[in-house]
GROMACS .gro file of C-alpha atoms in nm:
model
  373
    1MET     CA    1  11.831   8.735  11.297
    2PRO     CA    2  11.461   8.835  11.327
    3THR     CA    3  11.214   8.622  11.138
    4ALA     CA    4  11.089   8.925  10.947
    5LEU     CA    5  11.436   8.990  10.808
    6LYS     CA    6  11.469   8.627  10.705
    7ASN     CA    7  11.139   8.653  10.518
    8ILE     CA    8  11.256   8.971  10.348
    9GLN     CA    9  11.576   8.806  10.226
   10THR     CA   10  11.404   8.499  10.082
   11LYS     CA   11  11.045   8.573   9.983
   12ASP     CA   12  11.077   8.928   9.862
   13LEU     CA   13  11.408   8.921   9.680
   14ILE     CA   14  11.251   9.034   9.351
   15SER     CA   15  11.075   9.335   9.503
   16ILE     CA   16  11.399   9.432   9.680
   17GLY     CA   17  11.586   9.408   9.350
   18LEU     CA   18  11.330   9.630   9.177
   19LEU     CA   19  11.399   9.905   9.433
   20VAL     CA   20  11.714   9.988   9.236
   21PHE     CA   21  11.484  10.163   8.988
   22VAL     CA   22  11.398  10.428   9.249
   23PRO     CA   23  11.740  10.603   9.242
   24ILE     CA   24  11.769  10.539   8.868
   25ALA     CA   25  11.435  10.716   8.808
   26ILE     CA   26  11.546  11.008   9.025
   27VAL     CA   27  11.873  11.040   8.833
   28ALA     CA   28  11.689  11.016   8.499
   29GLU     CA   29  11.457  11.299   8.600
   30LYS     CA   30  11.740  11.519   8.730
   31LEU     CA   31  11.944  11.466   8.411
   32GLU     CA   32  11.633  11.541   8.201
   33TRP     CA   33  11.636  11.217   8.005
   34ASP     CA   34  11.370  11.152   7.743
   35ALA     CA   35  11.018  11.169   7.895
   36LEU     CA   36  10.935  10.816   7.780
   37ILE     CA   37  11.241  10.673   7.960
   38VAL     CA   38  11.163  10.870   8.278
   39PHE     CA   39  10.802  10.754   8.259
   40GLY     CA   40  10.902  10.388   8.224
   41LEU     CA   41  11.165  10.398   8.498
   42SER     CA   42  10.940  10.576   8.747
   43ALA     CA   43  10.651  10.338   8.671
   44VAL     CA   44  10.873  10.038   8.749
   45ALA     CA   45  11.007  10.217   9.060
   46ILE     CA   46  10.654  10.263   9.200
   47ILE     CA   47  10.575   9.890   9.177
   48PRO     CA   48  10.815   9.759   9.448
   49LEU     CA   49  10.731  10.055   9.672
   50ALA     CA   50  10.361   9.968   9.639
   51ILE     CA   51  10.433   9.603   9.719
   52TRP     CA   52  10.630   9.698  10.032
   53LEU     CA   53  10.360   9.941  10.140
   54SER     CA   54  10.102   9.663  10.112
   55LYS     CA   55  10.323   9.411  10.290
   56ALA     CA   56  10.401   9.651  10.575
   57THR     CA   57  10.028   9.721  10.617
   58GLU     CA   58   9.955   9.348  10.635
   59GLU     CA   59  10.230   9.279  10.889
   60ILE     CA   60  10.128   9.570  11.114
   61ALA     CA   61   9.766   9.452  11.091
   62VAL     CA   62   9.866   9.107  11.216
   63VAL     CA   63  10.054   9.258  11.512
   64LEU     CA   64   9.786   9.509  11.616
   65GLY     CA   65   9.492   9.270  11.591
   66PRO     CA   66   9.189   9.238  11.362
   67SER     CA   67   9.008   9.564  11.450
   68ILE     CA   68   9.295   9.812  11.424
   69GLY     CA   69   9.456   9.600  11.154
   70GLY     CA   70   9.139   9.600  10.947
   71LEU     CA   71   9.112   9.978  10.982
   72LEU     CA   72   9.476  10.014  10.878
   73ASN     CA   73   9.415   9.799  10.571
   74ALA     CA   74   9.107  10.008  10.491
   75VAL     CA   75   9.308  10.331  10.509
   76PHE     CA   76   9.627  10.217  10.332
   77GLY     CA   77   9.474   9.956  10.100
   78ASN     CA   78   9.482  10.187   9.800
   79ALA     CA   79   9.732  10.443   9.924
   80THR     CA   80   9.939  10.416   9.605
   81GLU     CA   81   9.642  10.502   9.382
   82LEU     CA   82   9.543  10.788   9.614
   83ILE     CA   83   9.895  10.935   9.618
   84ILE     CA   84   9.930  10.915   9.239
   85GLY     CA   85   9.581  11.067   9.203
   86LEU     CA   86   9.662  11.356   9.438
   87VAL     CA   87   9.990  11.430   9.260
   88ALA     CA   88   9.822  11.419   8.918
   89LEU     CA   89   9.534  11.636   9.042
   90LYS     CA   90   9.780  11.892   9.178
   91ALA     CA   91   9.944  11.895   8.834
   92GLY     CA   92   9.607  11.972   8.674
   93LEU     CA   93   9.565  11.635   8.499
   94VAL     CA   94   9.199  11.611   8.595
   95ASP     CA   95   9.093  11.397   8.296
   96ILE     CA   96   9.364  11.141   8.368
   97VAL     CA   97   9.273  11.133   8.739
   98LYS     CA   98   8.905  11.070   8.662
   99ALA     CA   99   8.995  10.800   8.411
  100SER     CA  100   9.225  10.633   8.666
  101ILE     CA  101   8.936  10.606   8.914
  102THR     CA  102   8.718  10.410   8.674
  103GLY     CA  103   9.023  10.220   8.548
  104THR     CA  104   9.117  10.104   8.898
  105ILE     CA  105   8.764   9.978   8.963
  106ILE     CA  106   8.760   9.791   8.631
  107SER     CA  107   9.109   9.642   8.673
  108ASN     CA  108   9.039   9.519   9.028
  109LEU     CA  109   8.709   9.355   8.937
  110LEU     CA  110   8.820   9.204   8.607
  111LEU     CA  111   9.200   9.179   8.595
  112VAL     CA  112   9.285   9.108   8.960
  113MET     CA  113   8.991   8.876   9.025
  114GLY     CA  114   9.033   8.718   8.681
  115LEU     CA  115   9.402   8.639   8.737
  116SER     CA  116   9.324   8.501   9.082
  117MET     CA  117   9.048   8.271   8.958
  118LEU     CA  118   9.246   8.161   8.654
  119LEU     CA  119   9.576   8.079   8.830
  120GLY     CA  120   9.404   7.941   9.139
  121GLY     CA  121   9.171   7.735   8.920
  122LEU     CA  122   9.462   7.584   8.726
  123ARG     CA  123   9.595   7.443   9.052
  124TYR     CA  124   9.263   7.351   9.215
  125LYS     CA  125   8.967   7.219   9.016
  126GLU     CA  126   8.720   7.438   9.206
  127GLN     CA  127   8.769   7.699   9.478
  128THR     CA  128   8.518   7.837   9.725
  129PHE     CA  129   8.478   8.166   9.908
  130GLN     CA  130   8.224   8.334  10.137
  131PRO     CA  131   7.926   8.424   9.911
  132MET     CA  132   7.763   8.650  10.173
  133ALA     CA  133   8.062   8.886  10.185
  134ALA     CA  134   8.073   8.890   9.804
  135ARG     CA  135   7.701   8.980   9.791
  136VAL     CA  136   7.744   9.263  10.043
  137ASN     CA  137   8.043   9.399   9.849
  138GLY     CA  138   7.846   9.367   9.526
  139SER     CA  139   7.549   9.559   9.666
  140THR     CA  140   7.772   9.837   9.797
  141MET     CA  141   7.955   9.850   9.465
  142THR     CA  142   7.622   9.891   9.287
  143LEU     CA  143   7.548  10.198   9.501
  144ALA     CA  144   7.891  10.343   9.418
  145VAL     CA  145   7.832  10.288   9.046
  146THR     CA  146   7.493  10.457   9.074
  147ALA     CA  147   7.665  10.759   9.229
  148ILE     CA  148   7.921  10.764   8.947
  149VAL     CA  149   7.650  10.733   8.680
  150LEU     CA  150   7.424  11.013   8.809
  151PRO     CA  151   7.622  11.326   8.709
  152ALA     CA  152   7.679  11.190   8.358
  153MET     CA  153   7.309  11.107   8.326
  154VAL     CA  154   7.208  11.454   8.448
  155ILE     CA  155   7.412  11.610   8.167
  156THR     CA  156   7.299  11.357   7.905
  157THR     CA  157   6.927  11.399   7.983
  158SER     CA  158   6.933  11.780   8.013
  159ASN     CA  159   6.961  12.046   7.746
  160VAL     CA  160   7.167  12.291   7.952
  161VAL     CA  161   7.340  12.216   8.282
  162GLU     CA  162   7.541  12.475   8.471
  163GLN     CA  163   7.887  12.362   8.575
  164SER     CA  164   7.810  12.483   8.928
  165ALA     CA  165   7.519  12.236   8.943
  166ILE     CA  166   7.743  11.943   8.848
  167THR     CA  167   8.005  12.058   9.099
  168ASN     CA  168   7.748  12.085   9.380
  169LEU     CA  169   7.601  11.746   9.290
  170SER     CA  170   7.950  11.594   9.291
  171ILE     CA  171   8.026  11.739   9.635
  172PHE     CA  172   7.696  11.610   9.776
  173VAL     CA  173   7.753  11.263   9.629
  174ALA     CA  174   8.115  11.261   9.753
  175VAL     CA  175   8.006  11.331  10.110
  176ILE     CA  176   7.739  11.058  10.093
  177LEU     CA  177   7.993  10.806   9.958
  178ILE     CA  178   8.239  10.882  10.239
  179VAL     CA  179   7.959  10.836  10.496
  180VAL     CA  180   7.865  10.504  10.333
  181TYR     CA  181   8.230  10.398  10.347
  182GLY     CA  182   8.229  10.471  10.719
  183PHE     CA  183   7.927  10.243  10.762
  184THR     CA  184   8.093   9.967  10.557
  185LEU     CA  185   8.388   9.983  10.798
  186LEU     CA  186   8.149   9.954  11.094
  187PHE     CA  187   7.983   9.655  10.924
  188SER     CA  188   8.305   9.474  10.827
  189LEU     CA  189   8.513   9.548  11.138
  190LYS     CA  190   8.250   9.545  11.412
  191THR     CA  191   7.895   9.419  11.363
  192HIS     CA  192   7.963   9.152  11.097
  193SER     CA  193   8.339   9.103  11.120
  194TYR     CA  194   8.298   8.723  11.106
  195LEU     CA  195   8.205   8.753  10.738
  196TYR     CA  196   8.545   8.904  10.662
  197ASP     CA  197   8.757   8.685  10.887
  198VAL     CA  198   8.967   8.553  10.600
  199GLY     CA  199   9.313   8.640  10.728
  200VAL     CA  200   9.529   8.934  10.635
  201VAL     CA  201   9.860   8.771  10.565
  202GLU     CA  202   9.947   8.441  10.402
  203LEU     CA  203  10.040   8.153  10.632
  204GLU     CA  204  10.310   7.951  10.461
  205GLY     CA  205  10.153   7.617  10.542
  206VAL     CA  206  10.157   7.703  10.911
  207SER     CA  207   9.860   7.636  11.134
  208GLN     CA  208   9.665   7.926  11.284
  209GLU     CA  209   9.786   7.832  11.635
  210GLU     CA  210  10.153   7.821  11.530
  211ALA     CA  211  10.117   8.152  11.347
  212ALA     CA  212   9.962   8.315  11.654
  213THR     CA  213  10.244   8.184  11.876
  214GLU     CA  214  10.510   8.313  11.637
  215GLN     CA  215  10.332   8.647  11.617
  216ASP     CA  216  10.334   8.681  11.998
  217GLN     CA  217  10.707   8.605  12.009
  218HIS     CA  218  10.805   8.862  11.749
  219SER     CA  219  10.533   9.128  11.764
  220LYS     CA  220  10.738   9.400  11.938
  221PRO     CA  221  11.045   9.404  11.709
  222ASN     CA  222  10.831   9.346  11.401
  223LEU     CA  223  10.603   9.641  11.471
  224SER     CA  224  10.879   9.902  11.470
  225LEU     CA  225  11.037   9.745  11.162
  226TRP     CA  226  10.715   9.744  10.960
  227VAL     CA  227  10.608  10.091  11.072
  228ALA     CA  228  10.943  10.216  10.940
  229VAL     CA  229  10.889  10.026  10.613
  230LEU     CA  230  10.537  10.173  10.586
  231LEU     CA  231  10.662  10.531  10.632
  232VAL     CA  232  10.956  10.492  10.394
  233ALA     CA  233  10.739  10.327  10.127
  234THR     CA  234  10.471  10.598  10.155
  235ILE     CA  235  10.727  10.879  10.127
  236GLY     CA  236  10.898  10.698   9.841
  237ILE     CA  237  10.572  10.658   9.648
  238ALA     CA  238  10.487  11.027   9.695
  239PHE     CA  239  10.832  11.131   9.571
  240VAL     CA  240  10.847  10.896   9.270
  241SER     CA  241  10.485  10.978   9.181
  242GLU     CA  242  10.592  11.339   9.125
  243ILE     CA  243  10.844  11.217   8.868
  244PHE     CA  244  10.595  10.973   8.714
  245VAL     CA  245  10.317  11.230   8.676
  246GLY     CA  246  10.561  11.490   8.546
  247ALA     CA  247  10.650  11.263   8.254
  248VAL     CA  248  10.316  11.092   8.191
  249GLU     CA  249  10.160  11.349   7.954
  250GLU     CA  250  10.459  11.391   7.723
  251ALA     CA  251  10.544  11.020   7.728
  252THR     CA  252  10.195  10.899   7.643
  253LYS     CA  253  10.161  11.157   7.367
  254GLY     CA  254  10.486  11.024   7.223
  255LEU     CA  255  10.335  10.675   7.229
  256GLY     CA  256  10.017  10.800   7.064
  257LEU     CA  257   9.803  10.717   7.368
  258THR     CA  258   9.504  10.923   7.476
  259PRO     CA  259   9.460  11.054   7.834
  260LEU     CA  260   9.156  10.824   7.859
  261PHE     CA  261   9.357  10.508   7.781
  262THR     CA  262   9.645  10.626   8.001
  263GLY     CA  263   9.416  10.680   8.300
  264VAL     CA  264   9.198  10.373   8.257
  265ILE     CA  265   9.465  10.117   8.168
  266LEU     CA  266   9.823  10.232   8.238
  267LEU     CA  267   9.789  10.408   8.575
  268PRO     CA  268   9.595  10.125   8.746
  269LEU     CA  269   9.855   9.873   8.626
  270VAL     CA  270  10.124  10.074   8.804
  271GLY     CA  271   9.932  10.173   9.117
  272GLY     CA  272   9.760   9.837   9.167
  273ALA     CA  273  10.069   9.614   9.155
  274ALA     CA  274  10.038   9.527   9.524
  275GLU     CA  275   9.679   9.405   9.482
  276TYR     CA  276   9.778   9.185   9.189
  277VAL     CA  277  10.063   9.023   9.380
  278THR     CA  278   9.862   8.968   9.699
  279ALA     CA  279   9.544   8.837   9.534
  280VAL     CA  280   9.720   8.597   9.297
  281ARG     CA  281   9.956   8.472   9.569
  282VAL     CA  282   9.677   8.379   9.810
  283ALA     CA  283   9.456   8.237   9.532
  284ILE     CA  284   9.735   7.995   9.436
  285LYS     CA  285   9.743   7.894   9.805
  286ASN     CA  286   9.367   7.817   9.780
  287ASN     CA  287   9.258   8.118   9.987
  288MET     CA  288   8.999   8.256   9.747
  289ASP     CA  289   8.822   8.432  10.035
  290LEU     CA  290   9.115   8.669  10.070
  291ALA     CA  291   9.171   8.698   9.693
  292VAL     CA  292   8.809   8.802   9.630
  293SER     CA  293   8.817   9.029   9.936
  294VAL     CA  294   9.127   9.208   9.801
  295ALA     CA  295   8.980   9.253   9.452
  296MET     CA  296   8.632   9.369   9.553
  297GLY     CA  297   8.751   9.555   9.863
  298SER     CA  298   9.000   9.759   9.661
  299SER     CA  299   8.729   9.855   9.413
  300LEU     CA  300   8.502   9.963   9.696
  301LEU     CA  301   8.779  10.167   9.857
  302VAL     CA  302   8.841  10.355   9.533
  303ALA     CA  303   8.472  10.417   9.464
  304LEU     CA  304   8.367  10.508   9.819
  305LEU     CA  305   8.677  10.685   9.952
  306VAL     CA  306   8.948  10.767   9.697
  307ALA     CA  307   8.715  10.922   9.436
  308PRO     CA  308   8.516  11.143   9.678
  309LEU     CA  309   8.835  11.247   9.859
  310LEU     CA  310   8.986  11.362   9.530
  311VAL     CA  311   8.671  11.565   9.460
  312LEU     CA  312   8.692  11.741   9.798
  313VAL     CA  313   9.071  11.788   9.791
  314GLY     CA  314   9.047  11.929   9.438
  315LEU     CA  315   8.826  12.211   9.567
  316VAL     CA  316   9.074  12.293   9.842
  317ILE     CA  317   9.385  12.304   9.619
  318GLY     CA  318   9.217  12.495   9.337
  319GLN     CA  319   9.193  12.202   9.092
  320PRO     CA  320   8.816  12.136   9.090
  321MET     CA  321   8.720  11.784   8.991
  322ASP     CA  322   8.363  11.658   8.957
  323LEU     CA  323   8.213  11.313   8.917
  324ASN     CA  324   8.101  11.376   8.559
  325PHE     CA  325   8.275  11.079   8.401
  326ASN     CA  326   8.296  11.001   8.032
  327LEU     CA  327   7.980  10.807   7.940
  328PHE     CA  328   8.188  10.524   7.794
  329GLU     CA  329   8.378  10.494   8.125
  330VAL     CA  330   8.047  10.469   8.308
  331VAL     CA  331   7.928  10.190   8.076
  332ALA     CA  332   8.257  10.003   8.122
  333VAL     CA  333   8.230  10.023   8.503
  334ILE     CA  334   7.870   9.898   8.490
  335ILE     CA  335   7.979   9.603   8.273
  336ALA     CA  336   8.264   9.520   8.515
  337VAL     CA  337   8.040   9.535   8.823
  338VAL     CA  338   7.760   9.328   8.667
  339ILE     CA  339   7.994   9.053   8.543
  340ALA     CA  340   8.193   9.042   8.870
  341ASN     CA  341   7.869   9.018   9.070
  342LEU     CA  342   7.728   8.741   8.851
  343ILE     CA  343   8.046   8.532   8.874
  344SER     CA  344   8.091   8.576   9.250
  345LEU     CA  345   7.728   8.517   9.358
  346ASP     CA  346   7.757   8.138   9.403
  347GLY     CA  347   8.073   8.152   9.616
  348ARG     CA  348   8.261   7.920   9.377
  349SER     CA  349   8.521   7.982   9.110
  350ASN     CA  350   8.720   7.794   8.847
  351TRP     CA  351   8.977   7.873   8.579
  352LEU     CA  352   8.714   7.932   8.307
  353GLU     CA  353   8.545   8.207   8.510
  354GLY     CA  354   8.884   8.370   8.554
  355MET     CA  355   8.940   8.352   8.179
  356LEU     CA  356   8.601   8.515   8.115
  357LEU     CA  357   8.689   8.806   8.344
  358LEU     CA  358   9.027   8.851   8.173
  359ALA     CA  359   8.866   8.835   7.827
  360THR     CA  360   8.620   9.108   7.929
  361TYR     CA  361   8.909   9.323   8.054
  362ALA     CA  362   9.101   9.270   7.729
  363ILE     CA  363   8.798   9.370   7.519
  364LEU     CA  364   8.738   9.683   7.729
  365GLY     CA  365   9.109   9.769   7.710
  366ALA     CA  366   9.100   9.747   7.329
  367ALA     CA  367   8.786   9.961   7.322
  368PHE     CA  368   8.955  10.231   7.532
  369TYR     CA  369   9.264  10.215   7.310
  370PHE     CA  370   9.062  10.279   6.993
  371HIS     CA  371   8.820  10.522   7.159
  372PRO     CA  372   8.856  10.862   6.985
  373VAL     CA  373   8.959  11.163   7.191
   0.00000   0.00000   0.00000
């Protein structure tokens, strides 16, 4: 039996078990069950699909080598969030889509990194990671936040602003952000790849040499297997996302939740499940380099690629979306970026720093819950 299949049967038993929610969610939607039930079932169904999408991306990256593998991770790293965003945008839920962009950035910087530092710090007194990579990510994230802040500031500081002006500004900023993302790929995969050489997949106590030998022995059968898993998971996420988005408005209204809270808190929890699992898993194995890279890299991917892509795609499909975010969302993102940068600057982490990040996330979550519509 191939090693990959053995790993699937042992390590990923829980995520395989959760796949049963995919057909259940489909049946619930076809039988027109209560929107809240359909919403809950489809949300749970997306989680294992997201985990398998992430795992397949990691395995293919190991087989194809660091350059192509890094590019693949860059493209598929936040595929779940992008798919859910595209489906919601197509459905006209622009406010929820915009809130989910800021929510994903906040959750990656505070929740994912906080959980990683807390759980890793409970096992190891102090953990270290590459401070240079964290500084570069922090600087790039600051640029992305500046781009997100600008449209809101234009409106706030002007008496009258034409919608066409905000739309044109958003398109210009979106193009710039995509170009910057291209340069970050060149930096991380080519000119300064050594800064990001933290491994893509966990090595279960195996040495780098043994892992490379095993990879050479199984690369051919593994590649076809994981490509198939990648395609099936992507199609599955797209299909279940239609069900999820179709029920999200009615379900959250029934729960008394605002579109702002739904987008900022609930959607990132569903779409970012893979990041949580990966970052926490490697942090517990004392690989904080990879944990921090996952948390900050995912935030960058959303800010520099997912958000501008949604702006441009929205124009094409007739659902225009700009980068004029709610001012409170902008403030929350700034807080998340500043705190994450301050904590990651020294290249060291402990459980208390993780707790501080989680406490900040909890406070922001409560503020979004009580924020009036």
